[in-house]
Coordinates of C-alpha atoms in Angstrom, one line a residue:
Chain A
M1 CA -19.4 -38.6 1.8
S2 CA -19.7 -35.9 -0.7
T3 CA -23.2 -35.0 -0.3
S4 CA -23.2 -34.9 4.3
T5 CA -20.4 -32.5 3.6
S6 CA -21.5 -29.9 0.7
L7 CA -25.3 -29.4 2.7
P8 CA -23.8 -28.1 5.5
G9 CA -21.6 -26.5 2.7
A10 CA -24.8 -24.5 0.9
V11 CA -25.3 -23.6 4.7
Q12 CA -21.8 -22.2 5.3
A13 CA -21.7 -19.4 2.9
G14 CA -23.0 -17.1 5.7
A15 CA -22.8 -19.5 8.2
P16 CA -19.5 -17.8 9.3
L17 CA -21.7 -13.8 10.0
L18 CA -23.2 -15.9 13.2
D19 CA -21.1 -18.1 14.5
P20 CA -18.2 -16.5 15.5
Q21 CA -19.6 -13.4 17.7
G22 CA -22.7 -15.6 19.2
G23 CA -19.6 -18.4 19.8
I24 CA -22.6 -20.4 21.0
P25 CA -21.4 -24.0 19.0
N26 CA -18.0 -24.0 21.5
S27 CA -21.2 -22.4 24.4
P28 CA -23.7 -25.5 24.7
A29 CA -24.4 -24.4 28.4
S30 CA -25.6 -21.3 27.0
R31 CA -28.1 -23.0 24.6
P32 CA -31.3 -24.4 25.7
G33 CA -31.8 -21.3 26.5
R34 CA -31.3 -19.3 23.3
T35 CA -32.9 -21.6 21.5
P36 CA -36.6 -23.2 22.0
D37 CA -36.4 -26.0 19.2
G38 CA -34.4 -27.9 22.1
K39 CA -31.3 -29.9 22.3
G40 CA -31.3 -32.5 19.1
H41 CA -31.2 -28.9 17.0
A42 CA -28.7 -27.6 19.4
L43 CA -26.4 -30.5 18.0
T44 CA -26.6 -30.7 14.8
R45 CA -25.7 -26.5 15.0
T46 CA -22.9 -27.8 16.9
T47 CA -21.8 -30.4 14.1
R48 CA -22.4 -28.0 11.1
Y49 CA -19.8 -25.3 12.6
K50 CA -16.9 -27.6 12.8
L51 CA -17.5 -29.3 9.1
G52 CA -18.3 -25.4 7.5
N53 CA -14.6 -24.5 9.8
V54 CA -13.7 -29.0 7.7
L55 CA -15.0 -26.9 4.9
V56 CA -13.4 -23.3 6.2
T57 CA -10.3 -24.3 5.8
L58 CA -10.1 -26.2 2.6
I59 CA -10.8 -23.4 1.1
L60 CA -7.7 -21.0 2.2
S61 CA -5.6 -23.8 2.2
L62 CA -6.4 -24.0 -1.9
G63 CA -6.8 -20.4 -1.5
A64 CA -3.1 -20.6 0.2
V65 CA -1.8 -22.6 -3.1
V66 CA -2.0 -19.7 -5.1
M67 CA -1.1 -17.2 -3.0
L68 CA 2.5 -19.0 -2.4
G69 CA 2.3 -20.8 -5.6
P70 CA 3.9 -18.5 -7.2
L71 CA 6.4 -17.4 -4.4
I72 CA 7.8 -20.6 -4.6
W73 CA 7.7 -21.1 -8.1
T74 CA 9.9 -18.8 -8.2
F75 CA 11.9 -20.0 -5.6
S76 CA 12.2 -23.5 -7.9
T77 CA 12.7 -21.7 -11.4
S78 CA 16.2 -19.7 -10.0
L79 CA 17.0 -23.5 -8.5
K80 CA 16.8 -24.9 -12.4
T81 CA 19.6 -25.2 -15.1
H82 CA 18.8 -23.6 -18.4
D83 CA 17.7 -26.8 -19.9
A84 CA 15.0 -28.2 -16.8
I85 CA 13.2 -24.7 -16.8
F86 CA 11.9 -25.7 -19.9
A87 CA 10.8 -29.7 -18.9
L88 CA 7.2 -31.0 -20.4
P89 CA 5.9 -31.4 -18.2
P90 CA 7.2 -29.2 -15.2
Q91 CA 9.5 -29.9 -12.6
W92 CA 7.5 -27.8 -9.3
I93 CA 11.2 -29.6 -7.9
P94 CA 14.3 -29.0 -9.5
D95 CA 16.8 -32.1 -10.9
P96 CA 18.9 -31.3 -10.2
V97 CA 18.8 -28.4 -7.9
V98 CA 21.6 -26.0 -8.3
W99 CA 22.9 -23.4 -6.1
E100 CA 24.5 -21.8 -8.8
N101 CA 22.4 -19.4 -10.1
Y102 CA 22.4 -18.1 -6.4
L103 CA 26.8 -17.3 -6.7
R104 CA 26.3 -16.2 -10.4
V105 CA 23.8 -13.7 -9.6
W106 CA 26.6 -11.4 -8.0
S107 CA 28.4 -10.6 -10.5
A108 CA 25.9 -11.1 -12.9
G109 CA 24.7 -7.7 -12.4
P110 CA 25.7 -4.4 -9.8
L111 CA 23.2 -6.7 -7.2
L112 CA 25.1 -5.9 -4.1
S113 CA 25.3 -2.1 -4.7
G114 CA 21.9 -1.9 -5.2
I115 CA 21.4 -4.0 -1.7
R116 CA 23.9 -1.3 -0.4
N117 CA 21.8 1.8 -2.0
S118 CA 18.5 0.7 -1.0
L119 CA 19.7 0.0 2.4
I120 CA 21.2 4.3 2.5
V121 CA 17.7 5.4 1.9
A122 CA 15.4 3.3 3.1
G123 CA 17.7 3.4 6.5
T124 CA 18.3 7.0 6.2
V125 CA 14.7 8.5 5.7
T126 CA 13.1 6.2 7.9
V127 CA 15.4 6.8 10.6
I128 CA 15.5 10.5 10.6
G129 CA 12.5 10.6 8.7
S130 CA 11.0 8.9 12.4
L131 CA 12.5 11.5 14.8
T132 CA 11.6 14.2 13.3
S133 CA 7.9 13.0 12.5
S134 CA 7.5 12.3 16.1
I135 CA 8.5 15.8 17.1
A136 CA 6.8 17.4 15.5
A137 CA 3.5 14.5 16.2
F138 CA 4.4 15.8 19.8
A139 CA 3.8 20.0 18.9
F140 CA 0.7 18.9 17.2
A141 CA -1.0 17.0 19.8
K142 CA 0.3 18.1 22.9
M143 CA 2.3 21.9 22.4
R144 CA -0.2 25.5 21.9
M145 CA -0.1 26.9 18.7
P146 CA -2.2 29.3 17.1
F147 CA -3.3 27.6 13.2
K148 CA -1.7 24.5 14.4
N149 CA -5.2 21.9 13.4
A150 CA -4.8 24.4 9.7
V151 CA -1.5 24.0 9.4
F152 CA -1.9 19.8 9.5
L153 CA -4.9 19.7 7.7
M154 CA -3.5 20.8 4.8
L155 CA -0.7 18.4 5.1
L156 CA -3.3 15.4 5.7
A157 CA -4.6 17.5 2.5
G158 CA -1.0 17.1 0.9
L159 CA -1.4 13.4 1.0
M160 CA -4.0 13.5 -2.0
I161 CA -1.8 14.4 -4.3
P162 CA -0.5 12.2 -6.6
F163 CA 3.0 11.9 -6.6
P164 CA 3.0 11.4 -10.6
T165 CA 1.8 15.0 -10.5
I166 CA 4.8 16.7 -8.5
M167 CA 7.6 14.3 -9.7
I168 CA 8.3 16.7 -13.4
P169 CA 9.2 19.7 -11.5
Q170 CA 10.0 18.5 -8.1
F171 CA 13.0 16.2 -11.1
M172 CA 13.3 19.7 -12.6
V173 CA 14.4 20.9 -9.3
F174 CA 17.0 18.9 -8.3
A175 CA 18.6 18.7 -12.2
E176 CA 18.8 22.2 -11.3
I177 CA 21.1 21.5 -8.4
G178 CA 23.3 18.2 -9.9
W179 CA 21.7 15.7 -8.2
V180 CA 20.5 13.3 -10.5
D181 CA 22.3 10.0 -10.9
T182 CA 22.7 10.4 -6.7
L183 CA 20.8 9.1 -3.9
L184 CA 20.5 12.7 -2.3
P185 CA 16.6 12.9 -4.8
L186 CA 15.2 9.7 -2.2
I187 CA 16.3 10.9 0.6
V188 CA 16.4 14.3 1.2
P189 CA 12.2 14.9 0.8
G190 CA 12.2 11.6 2.9
L191 CA 14.0 14.0 6.1
F192 CA 11.2 15.8 6.4
G193 CA 8.8 13.3 7.9
N194 CA 6.4 11.4 6.7
I195 CA 2.4 12.5 7.8
I196 CA 1.5 9.3 8.0
M197 CA 2.9 9.0 10.6
I198 CA 2.5 12.3 12.4
F199 CA -0.4 11.6 12.1
F200 CA -0.7 7.9 13.6
L201 CA 1.5 9.1 16.4
K202 CA -0.6 11.8 17.0
Q203 CA -3.2 9.9 18.0
Y204 CA -1.5 8.0 19.7
L205 CA -0.4 10.6 21.9
E206 CA -3.8 12.2 22.3
N207 CA -4.6 9.3 24.9
V208 CA -0.9 10.2 27.2
P209 CA -2.5 12.3 29.6
D210 CA -1.6 16.4 29.4
S211 CA -1.4 16.5 33.5
I212 CA 2.2 13.8 32.9
I213 CA 3.3 17.1 30.3
E214 CA 2.0 19.8 32.7
A215 CA 4.3 18.4 35.6
A216 CA 7.5 17.5 33.8
K217 CA 6.9 21.2 33.0
L218 CA 6.5 22.4 36.2
D219 CA 9.0 21.0 37.2
G220 CA 11.5 23.0 35.2
A221 CA 12.2 20.3 32.2
S222 CA 12.3 22.0 28.9
Y223 CA 9.9 20.6 25.6
L224 CA 13.6 18.8 24.2
Q225 CA 13.4 17.2 27.6
I226 CA 9.7 15.9 27.9
F227 CA 10.3 14.5 24.3
S228 CA 13.0 12.6 25.3
R229 CA 12.3 11.2 28.1
L230 CA 8.3 11.3 28.4
I231 CA 6.8 11.3 24.5
F232 CA 9.2 9.0 22.9
P233 CA 9.7 6.6 25.5
A234 CA 5.2 6.6 26.0
I235 CA 5.2 6.3 21.1
R236 CA 8.0 3.7 20.8
P237 CA 5.4 1.1 19.8
A238 CA 3.5 3.0 17.8
M239 CA 6.7 4.3 16.1
A240 CA 8.2 1.0 15.8
A241 CA 5.1 -0.7 13.7
Q242 CA 5.0 2.9 11.4
F243 CA 9.1 2.6 10.9
I244 CA 8.7 -1.2 9.6
L245 CA 5.5 0.0 6.9
W246 CA 8.0 2.9 5.6
F247 CA 10.8 1.4 5.4
M248 CA 9.1 -1.5 3.8
A249 CA 7.2 1.2 1.8
V250 CA 11.0 2.8 0.7
W251 CA 13.0 -0.4 0.1
N252 CA 9.7 -1.5 -2.0
D253 CA 9.7 2.2 -3.6
Y254 CA 9.9 2.5 -7.9
L255 CA 8.3 5.3 -9.9
A256 CA 10.9 7.5 -8.2
P257 CA 14.2 5.3 -8.1
I258 CA 14.0 5.3 -12.3
I259 CA 13.6 8.8 -12.5
Y260 CA 16.4 9.7 -10.5
L261 CA 19.0 7.3 -11.1
N262 CA 20.8 6.1 -14.5
T263 CA 24.0 4.5 -13.1
P264 CA 23.7 1.0 -12.5
E265 CA 25.7 1.3 -10.1
K266 CA 23.7 3.4 -8.2
Q267 CA 20.7 2.6 -8.6
T268 CA 18.7 1.5 -6.2
L269 CA 17.7 -2.8 -5.5
Q270 CA 14.4 -2.7 -7.3
L271 CA 16.1 -1.0 -10.4
V272 CA 19.4 -3.4 -10.4
I273 CA 16.3 -6.0 -10.2
A274 CA 14.2 -4.4 -13.4
S275 CA 17.4 -4.1 -15.6
F276 CA 18.4 -7.8 -14.7
N277 CA 14.6 -8.3 -16.1
A278 CA 15.0 -6.7 -19.0
Q279 CA 18.8 -8.2 -19.9
Y280 CA 18.3 -11.7 -18.9
A281 CA 15.0 -12.3 -20.5
S282 CA 16.0 -12.1 -24.0
Q283 CA 19.1 -14.5 -22.9
T284 CA 15.9 -16.9 -21.5
D285 CA 18.1 -17.0 -18.6
Y286 CA 15.2 -17.3 -15.8
P287 CA 17.1 -18.5 -13.1
L288 CA 18.9 -15.7 -12.8
I289 CA 16.8 -13.8 -12.8
M290 CA 14.4 -15.5 -10.0
A291 CA 17.7 -15.9 -8.5
A292 CA 18.1 -11.8 -8.2
S293 CA 14.6 -11.6 -7.7
F294 CA 14.3 -13.6 -5.0
I295 CA 17.2 -11.8 -3.4
A296 CA 15.5 -8.9 -3.4
L297 CA 12.1 -10.1 -1.5
L298 CA 13.8 -12.1 1.2
P299 CA 14.8 -9.0 3.2
V300 CA 11.6 -8.1 3.5
L301 CA 10.0 -11.4 3.7
I302 CA 12.0 -11.8 6.8
V303 CA 11.5 -8.4 7.8
F304 CA 7.9 -9.9 8.0
I305 CA 7.8 -13.0 9.5
I306 CA 9.8 -10.7 13.1
F307 CA 7.2 -8.7 13.2
Q308 CA 4.1 -10.3 11.7
R309 CA 2.7 -10.1 14.7
Q310 CA 3.1 -5.6 15.5
I311 CA 2.9 -5.4 11.5
I312 CA -0.9 -6.6 11.2
E313 CA -1.6 -4.8 14.2
S314 CA -0.6 -1.2 12.9
V315 CA -2.0 -1.6 9.1
A316 CA -5.8 -3.4 10.5
L317 CA -5.6 0.3 12.6
T318 CA -5.1 1.8 9.6
G319 CA -8.2 1.0 8.2
G320 CA -9.6 1.0 12.0
K321 CA -9.1 5.5 12.1
G322 CA -9.5 5.9 8.1
Chain B
M1 CA -3.9 40.9 45.1
S2 CA -4.9 43.4 42.2
T3 CA 0.0 43.4 42.2
T4 CA 0.1 39.8 41.7
V5 CA -2.3 39.2 38.5
L6 CA -0.1 42.2 36.8
R7 CA 3.3 40.1 38.3
T8 CA 1.6 36.4 36.3
K9 CA 0.0 37.5 33.8
P10 CA 3.1 38.5 31.7
R11 CA 5.0 36.1 32.9
R12 CA 2.1 32.9 32.1
S13 CA 1.7 34.6 28.7
R14 CA 5.3 35.1 28.3
L15 CA 5.9 30.8 28.5
H16 CA 3.1 30.8 26.6
R17 CA 4.9 32.5 23.6
R18 CA 7.7 30.6 24.4
E19 CA 5.7 27.3 24.2
Q20 CA 4.3 29.0 20.5
Q21 CA 7.9 29.0 19.2
I22 CA 8.8 25.7 20.4
A23 CA 6.1 24.2 18.9
L24 CA 6.3 25.8 15.4
L25 CA 9.8 25.4 15.2
F26 CA 8.9 21.3 16.3
I27 CA 6.4 21.0 13.2
A28 CA 8.5 23.9 10.9
I29 CA 10.8 20.6 9.2
P30 CA 7.5 18.5 8.0
L31 CA 5.4 22.0 7.2
I32 CA 8.7 23.2 5.8
G33 CA 9.7 19.7 3.5
F34 CA 6.1 19.8 2.8
L35 CA 6.0 23.5 0.9
L36 CA 9.5 22.4 -0.8
F37 CA 9.0 19.5 -1.5
T38 CA 4.7 18.6 -2.5
L39 CA 3.1 22.3 -2.9
Y40 CA 6.0 24.5 -4.9
P41 CA 6.4 21.7 -7.6
L42 CA 2.9 21.0 -7.6
L43 CA 2.6 25.2 -8.4
Y44 CA 4.6 25.2 -10.5
S45 CA 3.4 21.8 -12.3
V46 CA 0.6 23.7 -12.6
Y47 CA 2.3 26.2 -15.0
A48 CA 4.1 24.2 -16.8
S49 CA 1.1 22.6 -17.8
F50 CA 0.2 25.6 -20.4
T51 CA 4.1 26.5 -21.7
S52 CA 5.5 24.5 -23.9
W53 CA 8.7 22.8 -22.2
N54 CA 11.3 20.3 -23.2
G55 CA 12.7 20.3 -19.7
L56 CA 16.7 22.5 -22.0
A57 CA 15.2 25.4 -21.9
A58 CA 12.7 28.3 -20.4
P59 CA 9.0 26.7 -20.4
K60 CA 7.6 29.2 -23.1
F61 CA 3.7 29.7 -22.2
N62 CA 1.6 28.5 -24.8
G63 CA -2.5 28.5 -22.9
L64 CA -3.9 26.1 -23.5
D65 CA -2.5 24.1 -26.1
N66 CA -1.6 20.5 -23.7
Y67 CA -4.8 20.1 -22.7
I68 CA -6.1 20.8 -26.5
K69 CA -3.3 18.4 -27.9
M70 CA -4.5 15.4 -24.9
W71 CA -8.3 15.5 -26.2
N72 CA -7.0 14.7 -29.7
D73 CA -4.3 12.1 -28.2
P74 CA -5.3 8.7 -29.3
Y75 CA -2.9 7.7 -26.7
F76 CA -3.5 9.2 -23.7
L77 CA -7.2 8.4 -24.3
K78 CA -6.1 4.7 -24.7
S79 CA -4.4 5.0 -21.5
M80 CA -7.2 6.4 -18.9
W81 CA -8.7 4.5 -20.4
N82 CA -6.7 1.1 -19.7
T83 CA -6.3 2.8 -15.8
L84 CA -9.7 2.6 -15.5
F85 CA -10.9 -1.1 -16.7
L86 CA -7.5 -1.8 -15.3
M87 CA -9.8 -0.5 -12.0
I88 CA -12.3 -4.2 -12.7
G89 CA -10.2 -5.3 -9.9
I90 CA -10.9 -3.2 -7.3
P91 CA -14.5 -5.0 -6.4
I92 CA -13.1 -7.8 -7.5
G93 CA -10.5 -7.4 -5.2
L94 CA -14.0 -6.7 -2.2
V95 CA -15.4 -9.3 -3.0
L96 CA -12.9 -11.7 -2.0
S97 CA -11.2 -9.9 0.8
M98 CA -15.1 -10.1 2.3
A99 CA -15.6 -13.8 1.9
L100 CA -12.0 -14.3 3.2
A101 CA -12.1 -12.6 6.4
L102 CA -15.1 -13.8 7.0
G103 CA -13.9 -17.6 6.8
L104 CA -10.8 -16.3 9.0
N105 CA -13.3 -14.8 11.3
R106 CA -14.7 -18.9 12.5
K107 CA -14.0 -20.0 15.6
M108 CA -11.4 -23.0 14.6
R109 CA -7.5 -23.3 14.0
G110 CA -4.7 -22.1 12.0
I111 CA -6.2 -18.1 11.8
T112 CA -3.4 -17.0 12.5
F113 CA -1.0 -18.7 9.7
F114 CA -3.1 -18.3 7.1
R115 CA -3.8 -14.4 7.6
T116 CA 0.6 -14.9 7.0
V117 CA -0.1 -16.8 3.9
Y118 CA -2.9 -14.0 2.3
Y119 CA -0.8 -10.9 3.8
V120 CA 3.0 -11.9 2.2
P121 CA 2.1 -11.2 -1.2
V122 CA 0.9 -7.7 0.4
I123 CA 5.1 -6.5 2.0
S124 CA 6.9 -7.9 -1.1
S125 CA 8.1 -5.6 -3.7
I126 CA 6.1 -5.3 -6.9
A127 CA 9.3 -5.7 -8.9
A128 CA 9.8 -8.9 -8.0
I129 CA 6.7 -9.1 -8.3
A130 CA 5.9 -8.3 -11.8
I131 CA 9.1 -9.7 -12.5
M132 CA 7.8 -13.0 -11.2
W133 CA 4.5 -13.2 -12.9
Q134 CA 5.8 -11.8 -16.0
W135 CA 7.7 -15.6 -16.6
A136 CA 4.5 -17.3 -15.6
Y137 CA 2.5 -15.3 -17.6
N138 CA 4.8 -17.0 -19.9
G139 CA 2.8 -18.8 -23.3
D140 CA 5.2 -21.5 -23.7
F141 CA 6.6 -22.0 -20.1
G142 CA 5.0 -20.4 -17.8
L143 CA 3.2 -21.2 -14.2
V144 CA 0.3 -20.6 -15.1
N145 CA -0.1 -22.5 -18.6
Q146 CA 1.5 -24.4 -17.0
V147 CA -1.7 -25.1 -14.5
L148 CA -4.4 -24.4 -16.8
D149 CA -3.2 -27.6 -18.8
L150 CA -3.7 -30.1 -15.8
V151 CA -8.1 -29.0 -16.3
G152 CA -6.8 -29.8 -20.3
I153 CA -7.2 -25.8 -21.1
Q154 CA -4.6 -24.2 -24.0
G155 CA -3.8 -20.6 -22.0
P156 CA -2.6 -17.6 -24.5
N157 CA 0.6 -16.0 -24.3
W158 CA -1.2 -13.3 -21.8
L159 CA 1.1 -10.6 -22.3
A160 CA 1.9 -10.6 -25.9
D161 CA -2.5 -10.3 -26.8
K162 CA -3.5 -7.0 -26.1
D163 CA -7.0 -9.2 -25.0
T164 CA -5.7 -11.1 -21.7
V165 CA -3.2 -8.1 -21.0
K166 CA -5.7 -6.3 -18.6
P167 CA -7.1 -9.5 -17.0
A168 CA -3.3 -11.2 -16.7
L169 CA -2.5 -7.3 -15.1
I170 CA -6.0 -7.8 -12.7
I171 CA -5.9 -11.0 -12.0
M172 CA -1.7 -9.9 -10.2
A173 CA -3.5 -7.1 -8.7
T174 CA -6.1 -8.3 -7.2
W175 CA -3.7 -11.4 -6.6
K176 CA -1.1 -8.3 -3.9
G177 CA -3.8 -6.5 -2.6
L178 CA -6.1 -9.3 -1.8
G179 CA -4.3 -9.6 1.6
Y180 CA -4.0 -5.9 2.6
S181 CA -8.2 -5.8 2.3
M182 CA -9.0 -9.2 4.3
L183 CA -7.4 -7.6 7.0
L184 CA -8.6 -4.5 7.3
Y185 CA -12.2 -6.5 6.7
L186 CA -11.4 -9.1 9.4
A187 CA -10.8 -6.5 11.8
A188 CA -13.2 -5.3 11.4
L189 CA -15.6 -8.2 11.6
Q190 CA -14.0 -8.2 14.5
S191 CA -15.3 -5.3 16.3
V192 CA -19.0 -5.9 15.2
P193 CA -21.0 -6.0 18.8
R194 CA -22.1 -9.5 19.4
Y195 CA -25.2 -8.9 20.7
L196 CA -26.8 -7.4 17.6
Y197 CA -26.2 -11.0 15.9
E198 CA -28.2 -12.5 18.4
A199 CA -30.5 -9.2 18.2
A200 CA -31.3 -10.3 15.1
A201 CA -31.6 -14.2 15.3
L202 CA -34.0 -13.3 18.0
D203 CA -36.3 -11.5 15.2
G204 CA -35.6 -14.2 13.0
A205 CA -33.1 -12.6 10.5
G206 CA -31.7 -15.9 8.5
T207 CA -27.9 -15.3 8.4
W208 CA -28.5 -13.6 4.6
Q209 CA -30.7 -11.2 6.3
Q210 CA -27.8 -10.3 9.3
F211 CA -25.2 -9.8 6.8
R212 CA -26.5 -7.3 4.8
N213 CA -27.9 -5.4 7.5
I214 CA -25.8 -6.1 10.1
T215 CA -22.4 -7.0 8.6
L216 CA -22.4 -4.7 5.6
P217 CA -23.1 -1.5 7.4
M218 CA -21.0 -1.9 9.7
V219 CA -17.6 -2.9 7.8
R220 CA -19.0 0.2 5.5
P221 CA -16.1 2.5 7.1
V222 CA -13.3 -0.2 5.6
T223 CA -15.3 -0.6 2.1
F224 CA -14.7 3.3 2.0
F225 CA -11.4 3.4 2.9
L226 CA -10.1 1.1 0.9
V227 CA -12.2 2.1 -2.2
V228 CA -10.6 5.6 -2.1
T229 CA -7.1 4.3 -1.3
S230 CA -7.3 1.4 -3.9
I231 CA -8.7 4.4 -6.3
I232 CA -6.2 7.0 -5.3
G233 CA -3.4 3.6 -6.1
G234 CA -4.7 1.8 -8.8
S235 CA -4.8 5.6 -10.9
Q236 CA -1.6 5.5 -10.2
I237 CA -0.7 2.2 -11.5
F238 CA 3.2 2.0 -13.1
I239 CA 5.6 -0.3 -11.7
E240 CA 3.9 -3.1 -13.4
I241 CA 3.1 -1.9 -16.1
N242 CA 6.7 -0.7 -16.7
I243 CA 8.3 -3.4 -15.7
M244 CA 6.1 -6.2 -17.5
T245 CA 5.1 -4.8 -20.5
P246 CA 8.4 -1.9 -21.6
L247 CA 6.7 -1.1 -24.3
G248 CA 2.7 -0.2 -23.3
G249 CA 1.7 -3.3 -23.8
P250 CA 0.2 -5.5 -27.6
E251 CA -1.5 -2.4 -29.4
F252 CA -0.9 -0.1 -26.1
S253 CA -3.3 -2.2 -25.1
S254 CA -2.0 -1.8 -20.9
A255 CA 0.1 1.7 -20.7
S256 CA -1.6 3.4 -18.1
I257 CA -1.8 7.3 -18.0
V258 CA 1.1 7.5 -15.2
W259 CA 3.4 4.7 -17.6
Y260 CA 2.6 7.5 -20.7
I261 CA 3.5 10.3 -18.1
W262 CA 6.3 9.2 -17.2
R263 CA 7.5 8.5 -20.6
Q264 CA 6.6 11.7 -22.3
A265 CA 8.1 13.6 -19.9
F266 CA 11.3 11.2 -19.6
N267 CA 12.1 9.5 -23.1
N268 CA 10.5 12.8 -25.5
L269 CA 10.8 15.5 -23.3
H270 CA 7.3 16.9 -23.1
M271 CA 7.8 18.3 -20.0
G272 CA 4.9 20.7 -20.6
Y273 CA 2.4 18.0 -22.3
A274 CA 3.1 15.4 -19.4
S275 CA 3.1 18.4 -16.4
A276 CA -1.0 18.9 -17.9
M277 CA -1.2 15.5 -17.8
S278 CA -1.0 14.8 -14.7
I279 CA -2.4 17.8 -13.1
V280 CA -5.7 16.6 -14.9
L281 CA -4.5 12.8 -13.3
G282 CA -4.7 14.7 -9.6
L283 CA -8.2 16.5 -10.3
I284 CA -9.5 13.4 -11.4
I285 CA -7.8 11.7 -8.4
F286 CA -8.9 15.4 -6.1
I287 CA -12.6 15.0 -7.9
V288 CA -13.7 11.5 -7.7
T289 CA -12.3 10.9 -3.9
V290 CA -14.7 14.4 -2.8
I291 CA -17.0 12.9 -4.4
Q292 CA -16.1 9.7 -1.9
F293 CA -16.3 11.7 1.0
R294 CA -19.6 13.3 0.1
L295 CA -21.2 9.7 -0.6
N296 CA -20.0 8.4 2.5
R297 CA -21.4 11.5 4.8
R298 CA -24.8 11.5 2.8
N299 CA -24.3 7.2 3.8
Q300 CA -23.9 7.6 7.1
F301 CA -26.5 10.4 8.3
S302 CA -28.8 8.2 6.9
I303 CA -27.5 4.9 8.7
D304 CA -28.4 7.4 11.9

């Protein structure tokens, strides 16, 4: 038994390269013309491919366990009593299951205000920032302006500047106008738009024919009208995906919040769970920490599961363009 | 005839000018944002790097002192080395994600499910992930050592040992980033024209030869993109360090350069010195990116 699976397995290591592209195993009709070896060989190929699939599925399943294991372990820990986390052998299914940690966690630290602050920051930045980005993308893609491309390239080049290189002067400026320990330094820069989003919307708009816009202009539509009636509906799908990705990035941000926010009630969710971690680890209250972390994971996880197709497609696009 | 030309010409140019003005207005917002929140701080950083500055009093010019100090600062050198060391994870991640993408590029059931599962760590908050893994790396009761125990290995106290803290961070980073590179590779694999493989098979090329001579060159843009973005991202590693080893790890063995900059700037108020280090970081990223683009361009020519 073991030899019969390991033999195709050895071939399989490189095999997927040929087969999925050619789709050969699924179309035996087209085979005889292509493989001169004849029928018998064709049959082995199909079986071999199927056995390869079994083996690949096994490996991928093992990988899936590794990927999900820590997350499941987190959830499992969050449902344990304090004693159960030190049980040997470890309990995968908590005994007893205590949901109490999820009640305790709200009064153990400013979790609720953390969620609210994260929502305020991520919501404001992405909603207004997407609007400014899309208007700019429209101008970059469809309007005539001298030095347009030079300006665009300059903005793109700005992406190469790492945040740590500019964070110190940025902090000093915001400190001077008294914005430290408020959410403003996290919100205001984002309102001016996001060059990555502008880039993708601009690419997307290249496919919209100029003639539509010219026609609208002849009809006397203003540029703002063209944007809101023609452009905005056209780029909505591309925008939605970029919006979600941006929202998740702001939601998960950590370095900027840790610089600006000191008061616990003013911190974003990521900082709140980090200070949960620092505070309760010394008391080994891991169930509480894990409950807080799991709550912090949940919103993005839900968004991902709902929009996974759009997210995955637009991410796959990112690499193709880059 | 001539009157119509005279009449339309100024009208058109007036329309053009109006279009230009509105376009300028539309792109003004991101442009102002760039000038205010990127370019100005960048220039100020460059200036501050030549000063002694505690953030309270005005910066005092001190020439190249910060840069000379850096060269003799063992903590700076150590954190640079640590950051570089942690990038070992990049090639490991690329090879693994390529293998995964090859597996997912087969005609079989469950592809969508696996794709989603492998992507979950990518979208998860790195802060929460770091907290989870810190607990998973716990020497006595952590998940990692429990699993190792099943196969009879006594695991170390990962984050408290200077020899294991970096591998621990690399494993975690690879785990988190795997789904992203896998997804990009998968998209690239799916866009390789199948006739290339058919032609190669007819010429008698084996699977390994096909992989080397067709697949790898065809996904090169993705590899390039991933290498560049991973280096840019990897050189700024901070959150994991800050959460998992708040004091820079045993014997400073997990302190990254951004962690050290952050600490110098906001804990010790050495703003001038931290600015100088941040400029060095920015320069390194810039140079590496330019080299990458150069290499990539040259390779593309050789393929064509």
